[in-house]
Short mmCIF file of C-alpha atoms and ligand atoms in Angstrom, two decimals:
data_model
loop_
_atom_site.label_atom_id
_atom_site.label_comp_id
_atom_site.label_asym_id
_atom_site.label_seq_id
_atom_site.Cartn_x
_atom_site.Cartn_y
_atom_site.Cartn_z
CA UNK O 1 -157.65 106.35 37.25
CA UNK O 2 -159.67 109.48 36.35
CA UNK O 3 -163.26 108.49 35.56
CA UNK O 4 -164.87 109.91 32.43
CA UNK O 5 -168.29 111.49 33.00
CA UNK O 6 -171.03 109.76 31.05
CA UNK O 7 -174.47 111.12 30.19
CA UNK O 8 -177.52 108.90 30.67
CA UNK O 9 -178.60 109.93 27.21
CA UNK O 10 -175.68 108.06 25.67
CA UNK O 11 -176.81 104.94 27.55
CA UNK O 12 -180.30 105.04 26.04
CA UNK O 13 -181.98 105.98 29.35
CA UNK O 14 -184.54 108.73 29.91
CA UNK O 15 -185.33 111.05 32.81
CA UNK O 16 -188.66 110.86 34.62
CA UNK O 17 -190.30 114.11 33.44
CA UNK O 18 -192.47 112.84 30.56
CA UNK O 19 -193.19 109.57 32.32
CA UNK O 20 -194.63 111.39 35.32
CA UNK O 21 -196.66 113.82 33.25
CA UNK O 22 -198.35 110.90 31.47
CA UNK O 23 -198.78 108.93 34.70
CA UNK O 24 -200.49 111.81 36.50
CA UNK O 25 -202.89 112.50 33.64
CA UNK O 26 -203.43 108.78 32.97
CA UNK O 27 -204.19 107.85 36.58
CA UNK O 28 -201.47 105.24 37.05
CA UNK O 29 -198.04 105.01 38.73
CA UNK O 30 -194.67 104.05 37.27
CA UNK O 31 -193.00 101.17 39.12
CA UNK O 32 -189.75 102.01 40.90
CA UNK O 33 -188.13 98.66 41.60
CA UNK O 34 -184.87 98.49 43.55
CA UNK O 35 -182.12 96.24 42.27
CA UNK O 36 -178.68 95.12 43.41
CA UNK O 37 -177.80 92.25 41.11
CA UNK O 38 -178.23 90.66 37.70
CA UNK O 39 -181.22 88.43 38.46
CA UNK O 40 -183.23 91.32 39.91
CA UNK O 41 -182.47 93.43 36.87
CA UNK O 42 -183.39 90.61 34.49
CA UNK O 43 -186.70 90.08 36.30
CA UNK O 44 -187.55 93.79 36.19
CA UNK O 45 -186.83 94.14 32.49
CA UNK O 46 -188.61 90.90 31.57
CA UNK O 47 -191.69 91.94 33.55
CA UNK O 48 -191.80 95.46 32.12
CA UNK O 49 -191.11 94.32 28.56
CA UNK O 50 -193.88 91.73 28.75
CA UNK O 51 -196.42 94.17 30.20
CA UNK O 52 -195.17 97.15 28.17
CA UNK O 53 -194.68 99.27 31.26
CA UNK O 54 -192.24 102.15 31.69
CA UNK O 55 -189.86 101.50 34.57
CA UNK O 56 -187.61 103.18 37.09
CA UNK O 57 -184.56 101.13 37.98
CA UNK O 58 -183.84 102.22 41.48
CA UNK O 59 -180.42 102.02 43.12
CA UNK O 60 -179.73 102.90 46.75
CA UNK O 61 -176.35 104.11 48.03
CA UNK O 62 -175.81 100.64 49.47
CA UNK O 63 -176.82 98.96 46.21
CA UNK O 64 -174.40 101.14 44.32
CA UNK O 65 -171.46 100.09 46.40
CA UNK O 66 -172.65 96.47 46.39
CA UNK O 67 -172.97 96.24 42.60
CA UNK O 68 -170.07 98.59 41.78
CA UNK O 69 -170.76 101.94 40.13
CA UNK O 70 -168.91 101.20 36.89
CA UNK O 71 -170.62 97.87 36.43
CA UNK O 72 -173.97 99.52 37.16
CA UNK O 73 -173.64 101.89 34.26
CA UNK O 74 -173.13 98.98 31.86
CA UNK O 75 -175.94 97.02 33.48
CA UNK O 76 -178.31 99.93 32.85
CA UNK O 77 -177.13 100.25 29.27
CA UNK O 78 -177.54 96.48 28.95
CA UNK O 79 -181.07 96.74 30.32
CA UNK O 80 -182.00 99.11 27.49
CA UNK O 81 -180.56 96.70 24.91
CA UNK O 82 -182.24 93.72 26.60
CA UNK O 83 -185.68 95.36 26.48
CA UNK O 84 -185.15 96.11 22.78
CA UNK O 85 -184.09 92.53 22.16
CA UNK O 86 -187.31 91.37 23.83
CA UNK O 87 -189.18 93.47 21.26
CA UNK O 88 -190.36 95.99 23.84
CA UNK O 89 -188.18 99.11 24.06
CA UNK O 90 -189.85 100.50 27.19
CA UNK O 91 -188.64 103.82 28.68
CA UNK O 92 -186.06 103.13 31.39
CA UNK O 93 -184.97 105.57 34.12
CA UNK O 94 -181.88 104.94 36.27
CA UNK O 95 -182.63 106.57 39.61
CA UNK O 96 -180.65 107.10 42.82
CA UNK O 97 -182.82 106.13 45.78
CA UNK O 98 -182.38 108.11 49.03
CA UNK O 99 -179.35 110.16 48.01
CA UNK O 100 -177.99 111.61 51.24
CA UNK O 101 -175.57 114.28 49.96
CA UNK O 102 -174.95 116.66 47.10
CA UNK O 103 -171.68 114.82 46.33
CA UNK O 104 -173.41 111.44 45.96
CA UNK O 105 -176.04 112.92 43.63
CA UNK O 106 -173.34 114.61 41.54
CA UNK O 107 -171.35 111.40 41.35
CA UNK O 108 -174.39 109.45 40.18
CA UNK O 109 -175.24 112.08 37.56
CA UNK O 110 -171.68 111.82 36.26
CA UNK O 111 -171.89 108.06 36.06
CA UNK O 112 -175.06 107.83 33.98
CA UNK O 113 -178.04 108.25 36.31
CA UNK O 114 -180.98 110.02 34.70
CA UNK O 115 -182.76 110.84 37.95
CA UNK O 116 -181.72 111.31 41.58
CA UNK O 117 -183.45 111.57 44.91
CA UNK O 118 -182.01 113.95 47.47
CA UNK O 119 -183.47 112.92 50.77
CA UNK O 120 -183.24 115.87 53.13
CA UNK O 121 -186.34 114.78 55.01
CA UNK O 122 -184.43 114.36 58.29
CA UNK O 123 -183.08 117.90 58.17
CA UNK O 124 -184.73 121.04 59.52
CA UNK O 125 -187.05 122.48 56.84
CA UNK O 126 -184.74 125.31 55.67
CA UNK O 127 -181.76 122.99 55.38
CA UNK O 128 -183.83 120.50 53.39
CA UNK O 129 -184.84 123.33 51.04
CA UNK O 130 -181.24 124.55 50.62
CA UNK O 131 -179.78 121.09 49.96
CA UNK O 132 -182.56 120.07 47.59
CA UNK O 133 -182.26 123.34 45.65
CA UNK O 134 -178.51 122.86 45.28
CA UNK O 135 -179.00 119.37 43.83
CA UNK O 136 -181.77 120.58 41.50
CA UNK O 137 -179.63 123.42 40.16
CA UNK O 138 -176.80 121.02 39.40
CA UNK O 139 -178.96 118.19 38.00
CA UNK O 140 -181.05 120.36 35.71
CA UNK O 141 -177.92 121.49 33.85
CA UNK O 142 -177.74 117.89 32.61
CA UNK O 143 -181.47 117.40 32.18
CA UNK O 144 -181.50 115.00 35.13
CA UNK O 145 -184.72 114.99 37.18
CA UNK O 146 -184.78 115.31 40.98
CA UNK O 147 -187.04 113.87 43.67
CA UNK O 148 -187.17 115.59 47.06
CA UNK O 149 -188.88 114.48 50.27
CA UNK O 150 -190.96 116.16 52.94
CA UNK O 151 -192.02 114.29 56.06
CA UNK O 152 -190.31 111.30 57.65
CA UNK O 153 -191.36 107.67 57.15
CA UNK O 154 -191.32 105.28 60.08
CA UNK O 155 -189.17 102.19 59.73
CA UNK O 156 -185.61 101.44 58.77
CA UNK O 157 -183.79 103.40 56.10
CA UNK O 158 -180.04 103.09 55.53
CA UNK O 159 -179.66 101.62 59.00
CA UNK O 160 -181.39 104.65 60.60
CA UNK O 161 -184.65 103.71 62.28
CA UNK O 162 -187.60 105.98 63.07
CA UNK O 163 -190.15 104.66 65.51
CA UNK O 164 -193.02 106.78 64.25
CA UNK O 165 -194.14 108.71 61.17
CA UNK O 166 -193.84 112.45 60.80
CA UNK O 167 -196.55 112.99 58.24
CA UNK O 168 -195.94 115.51 55.47
CA UNK O 169 -197.57 118.82 56.37
CA UNK O 170 -199.71 119.87 53.41
CA UNK O 171 -199.08 123.56 54.30
CA UNK O 172 -195.39 123.11 53.44
CA UNK O 173 -195.57 121.49 50.01
CA UNK O 174 -196.23 124.55 47.81
CA UNK O 175 -193.40 126.48 49.39
CA UNK O 176 -191.01 123.50 49.15
CA UNK O 177 -191.79 122.80 45.50
CA UNK O 178 -191.55 126.48 44.56
CA UNK O 179 -188.31 127.15 46.42
CA UNK O 180 -186.44 124.01 45.37
CA UNK O 181 -187.64 123.44 41.80
CA UNK O 182 -187.89 119.67 42.36
CA UNK O 183 -189.54 117.53 39.68
CA UNK O 184 -191.33 115.21 42.10
CA UNK O 185 -192.02 115.00 45.80
CA UNK O 186 -191.93 111.98 48.12
CA UNK O 187 -194.40 112.28 50.97
CA UNK O 188 -195.02 110.55 54.27
CA UNK O 189 -198.63 109.38 54.71
CA UNK O 190 -198.19 106.21 56.71
CA UNK O 191 -196.20 103.94 54.43
CA UNK O 192 -192.85 102.77 55.82
CA UNK O 193 -189.75 100.92 54.72
CA UNK O 194 -189.19 97.22 55.28
CA UNK O 195 -191.39 94.20 55.95
CA UNK O 196 -192.76 95.23 59.35
CA UNK O 197 -194.92 98.25 58.63
CA UNK O 198 -197.72 97.60 61.10
CA UNK O 199 -198.07 95.69 64.36
CA UNK O 200 -200.61 92.86 64.62
CA UNK O 201 -203.98 94.36 65.50
CA UNK O 202 -203.16 97.77 64.00
CA UNK O 203 -205.28 99.14 61.18
CA UNK O 204 -202.97 98.87 58.15
CA UNK O 205 -204.21 102.05 56.46
CA UNK O 206 -202.43 104.96 54.86
CA UNK O 207 -203.58 108.59 55.18
CA UNK O 208 -205.25 109.10 51.82
CA UNK O 209 -206.85 112.21 53.33
CA UNK O 210 -203.43 113.88 53.67
CA UNK O 211 -202.64 112.86 50.09
CA UNK O 212 -205.87 114.52 48.92
CA UNK O 213 -204.99 117.69 50.84
CA UNK O 214 -201.51 117.77 49.28
CA UNK O 215 -202.98 117.28 45.80
CA UNK O 216 -205.30 120.20 46.37
CA UNK O 217 -202.34 122.46 47.11
CA UNK O 218 -200.12 121.34 44.20
CA UNK O 219 -202.57 120.02 41.58
CA UNK O 220 -201.02 117.68 39.04
CA UNK O 221 -197.59 117.76 40.69
CA UNK O 222 -195.90 114.31 40.65
CA UNK O 223 -196.07 112.62 44.05
CA UNK O 224 -193.94 109.63 45.10
CA UNK O 225 -194.76 106.90 47.62
CA UNK O 226 -191.89 105.16 49.36
CA UNK O 227 -192.25 102.11 51.56
CA UNK O 228 -195.04 100.71 49.42
CA UNK O 229 -194.47 96.97 49.73
CA UNK O 230 -197.51 94.91 50.58
CA UNK O 231 -195.64 92.00 52.19
CA UNK O 232 -197.61 89.16 50.55
CA UNK O 233 -198.48 86.71 53.30
CA UNK O 234 -198.08 83.69 51.02
CA UNK O 235 -194.40 84.61 50.56
CA UNK O 236 -193.89 85.09 54.30
CA UNK O 237 -195.48 81.65 54.81
CA UNK O 238 -193.12 79.96 52.32
CA UNK O 239 -190.11 81.62 53.97
CA UNK O 240 -191.20 80.52 57.44
CA UNK O 241 -192.04 76.98 56.25
CA UNK O 242 -188.53 76.60 54.92
CA UNK O 243 -186.48 77.68 57.89
CA UNK O 244 -187.07 81.43 57.87
CA UNK O 245 -188.04 83.47 60.90
CA UNK O 246 -190.19 86.40 59.86
CA UNK O 247 -192.68 87.03 62.60
CA UNK O 248 -195.53 89.49 62.13
CA UNK O 249 -194.40 90.89 58.79
CA UNK O 250 -197.23 93.18 57.60
CA UNK O 251 -197.42 95.58 54.63
CA UNK O 252 -199.73 98.06 52.89
CA UNK O 253 -202.90 96.70 51.31
CA UNK O 254 -202.76 96.66 47.53
CA UNK O 255 -206.25 98.17 47.37
CA UNK O 256 -204.93 101.30 49.09
CA UNK O 257 -202.00 101.55 46.72
CA UNK O 258 -204.36 101.15 43.77
CA UNK O 259 -206.30 104.18 44.99
CA UNK O 260 -203.08 106.17 45.47
CA UNK O 261 -201.86 105.23 41.97
CA UNK O 262 -205.07 106.65 40.47
CA UNK O 263 -204.27 110.02 42.06
CA UNK O 264 -201.22 112.26 41.58
CA UNK O 265 -199.02 109.47 42.95
CA UNK O 266 -196.99 108.64 39.86
CA UNK O 267 -194.09 106.63 41.30
CA UNK O 268 -194.42 103.77 43.75
CA UNK O 269 -191.29 102.31 45.37
CA UNK O 270 -191.15 98.58 45.94
CA UNK O 271 -188.12 96.79 47.32
CA UNK O 272 -189.08 94.58 50.27
CA UNK O 273 -191.68 92.53 48.34
CA UNK O 274 -188.98 91.64 45.82
CA UNK O 275 -186.66 90.60 48.63
CA UNK O 276 -189.40 88.36 50.03
CA UNK O 277 -190.12 86.77 46.64
CA UNK O 278 -186.44 85.97 46.07
CA UNK O 279 -185.86 84.70 49.59
CA UNK O 280 -188.95 82.46 49.49
CA UNK O 281 -187.86 80.89 46.21
CA UNK O 282 -184.24 80.38 47.28
CA UNK O 283 -185.22 78.92 50.66
CA UNK O 284 -187.70 76.52 49.06
CA UNK O 285 -185.18 75.13 46.57
CA UNK O 286 -182.37 74.78 49.09
CA UNK O 287 -184.67 73.19 51.66
CA UNK O 288 -186.31 70.74 49.25
CA UNK O 289 -183.15 69.92 47.28
CA UNK O 290 -180.24 70.04 49.72
CA UNK O 291 -178.01 68.41 47.11
CA UNK O 292 -178.29 71.48 44.84
CA UNK O 293 -175.28 73.80 44.64
CA UNK O 294 -175.53 75.40 41.19
CA UNK O 295 -176.58 79.04 41.84
CA UNK O 296 -178.67 79.02 38.66
CA UNK O 297 -180.85 76.32 40.20
CA UNK O 298 -181.98 78.61 43.02
CA UNK O 299 -181.44 82.08 41.55
CA UNK O 300 -183.34 81.05 38.40
CA UNK O 301 -186.55 80.23 40.33
CA UNK O 302 -185.99 83.39 42.40
CA UNK O 303 -185.84 85.42 39.20
CA UNK O 304 -189.02 83.78 37.86
CA UNK O 305 -190.87 84.49 41.08
CA UNK O 306 -189.70 88.13 41.05
CA UNK O 307 -190.86 88.55 37.47
CA UNK O 308 -194.32 87.26 38.39
CA UNK O 309 -194.49 89.61 41.38
CA UNK O 310 -193.47 92.63 39.29
CA UNK O 311 -196.00 91.79 36.58
CA UNK O 312 -198.74 91.45 39.17
CA UNK O 313 -197.89 94.87 40.64
CA UNK O 314 -197.86 96.50 37.22
CA UNK O 315 -201.21 95.04 36.14
CA UNK O 316 -203.16 94.98 39.38
CA UNK O 317 -201.71 97.71 41.56
CA UNK O 318 -199.91 100.41 39.59
CA UNK O 319 -201.91 100.21 36.36
CA UNK O 320 -198.84 100.96 34.22
CA UNK O 321 -199.30 98.05 31.80
CA UNK O 322 -199.48 99.09 28.18
CA UNK O 323 -198.33 102.64 29.06
CA UNK O 324 -194.76 102.40 27.70
O1 LIG S 401 -185.54 102.58 51.05
C1 LIG S 401 -184.62 101.77 51.03
C2 LIG S 401 -184.54 100.75 49.96
O2 LIG S 401 -185.36 99.65 50.25
C3 LIG S 401 -183.10 100.37 49.73
O3 LIG S 401 -182.59 99.65 50.79
O4 LIG S 401 -180.47 100.80 51.46
O5 LIG S 401 -180.88 98.38 52.01
O6 LIG S 401 -180.43 99.08 49.65
P1 LIG S 401 -181.00 99.47 51.00
P1 LIG S 402 -190.39 98.94 50.78
O1 LIG S 402 -189.42 98.59 51.86
O2 LIG S 402 -191.78 99.05 51.32
O3 LIG S 402 -190.32 98.01 49.61
O4 LIG S 402 -189.99 100.41 50.25
C1 LIG S 402 -188.95 100.58 49.33
C2 LIG S 402 -188.57 102.01 49.15
O5 LIG S 402 -189.25 102.93 49.54
C3 LIG S 402 -187.31 102.29 48.45
O6 LIG S 402 -187.00 103.64 48.45
ZN1 LIG S 403 -187.62 104.71 50.19
#
């Protein structure tokens, strides 16, 4: 069956342009929370409605095939209606996380995404520029915003693992932004994907000095931080106490992220912390009540725990509460 293209505008979504402008001048960051299923989406909307925070619903390539692209479009439209029903019609962006090809970005734009990331960070510089520019030229025809990336994060990303960081080179950012026309730029300053960002004994710091240097070169330009989960140790403890095996899971300190959010960092990506919150809650229920087999009895607590985590991030880390 031929699929009909749908514009994000008809779904009640918005792109990220205005949100980022306000976030940069207001000294806060918009949360970009990844989701794959209904409970995660419910938790995100409930948390953002309650705190009156704008939000970026972030969907990876894997999440898109997990949830189904058609269903996703209705889920996003439903999220807009749900926030309104909660009395808090916060701005909602539907964003492709780590798009790896022009075709995927185009497909997402045609199925209702209001923002896409084209991640050419693994390519040679000129190829990254060419691919990013191509996506920008296409996306801007539909008023869809585009995030590009310079520098490579350590850790695991779409099953590809990088042992060490390649920090963003501040000398490259002006040229990249000018040549591609991107709306925001993801940078590599020591954050990484997943729950194992640092080894025990390492100094869990990010390179705020590189961030400052980048800001100097592109003042006021929206910067994005990936791999920004803090890996709350109390969640790791609950998981391990209830049969889990997460050894030496370490994340980025929330104090560092708070500093970054006050700068030109206007979008902070959090996925792993949500995974930990859900897993801890599900493990606890199933371990303590082995007779339970109604999914609502373990996914409900998981959703509540996620909502609390997201509200905490908004109020105490990102500073986006009340900014909707
Ligand atoms: O950066 C990656 C995000 O955490 C999404 O992960 O590709 O497993 O959905 P995923
Ligand atoms: P975390 O794995 O640190 O949550 O990072 C998520 C992310 O960057 C999604 O793009
Ligand atoms: Zn990422």
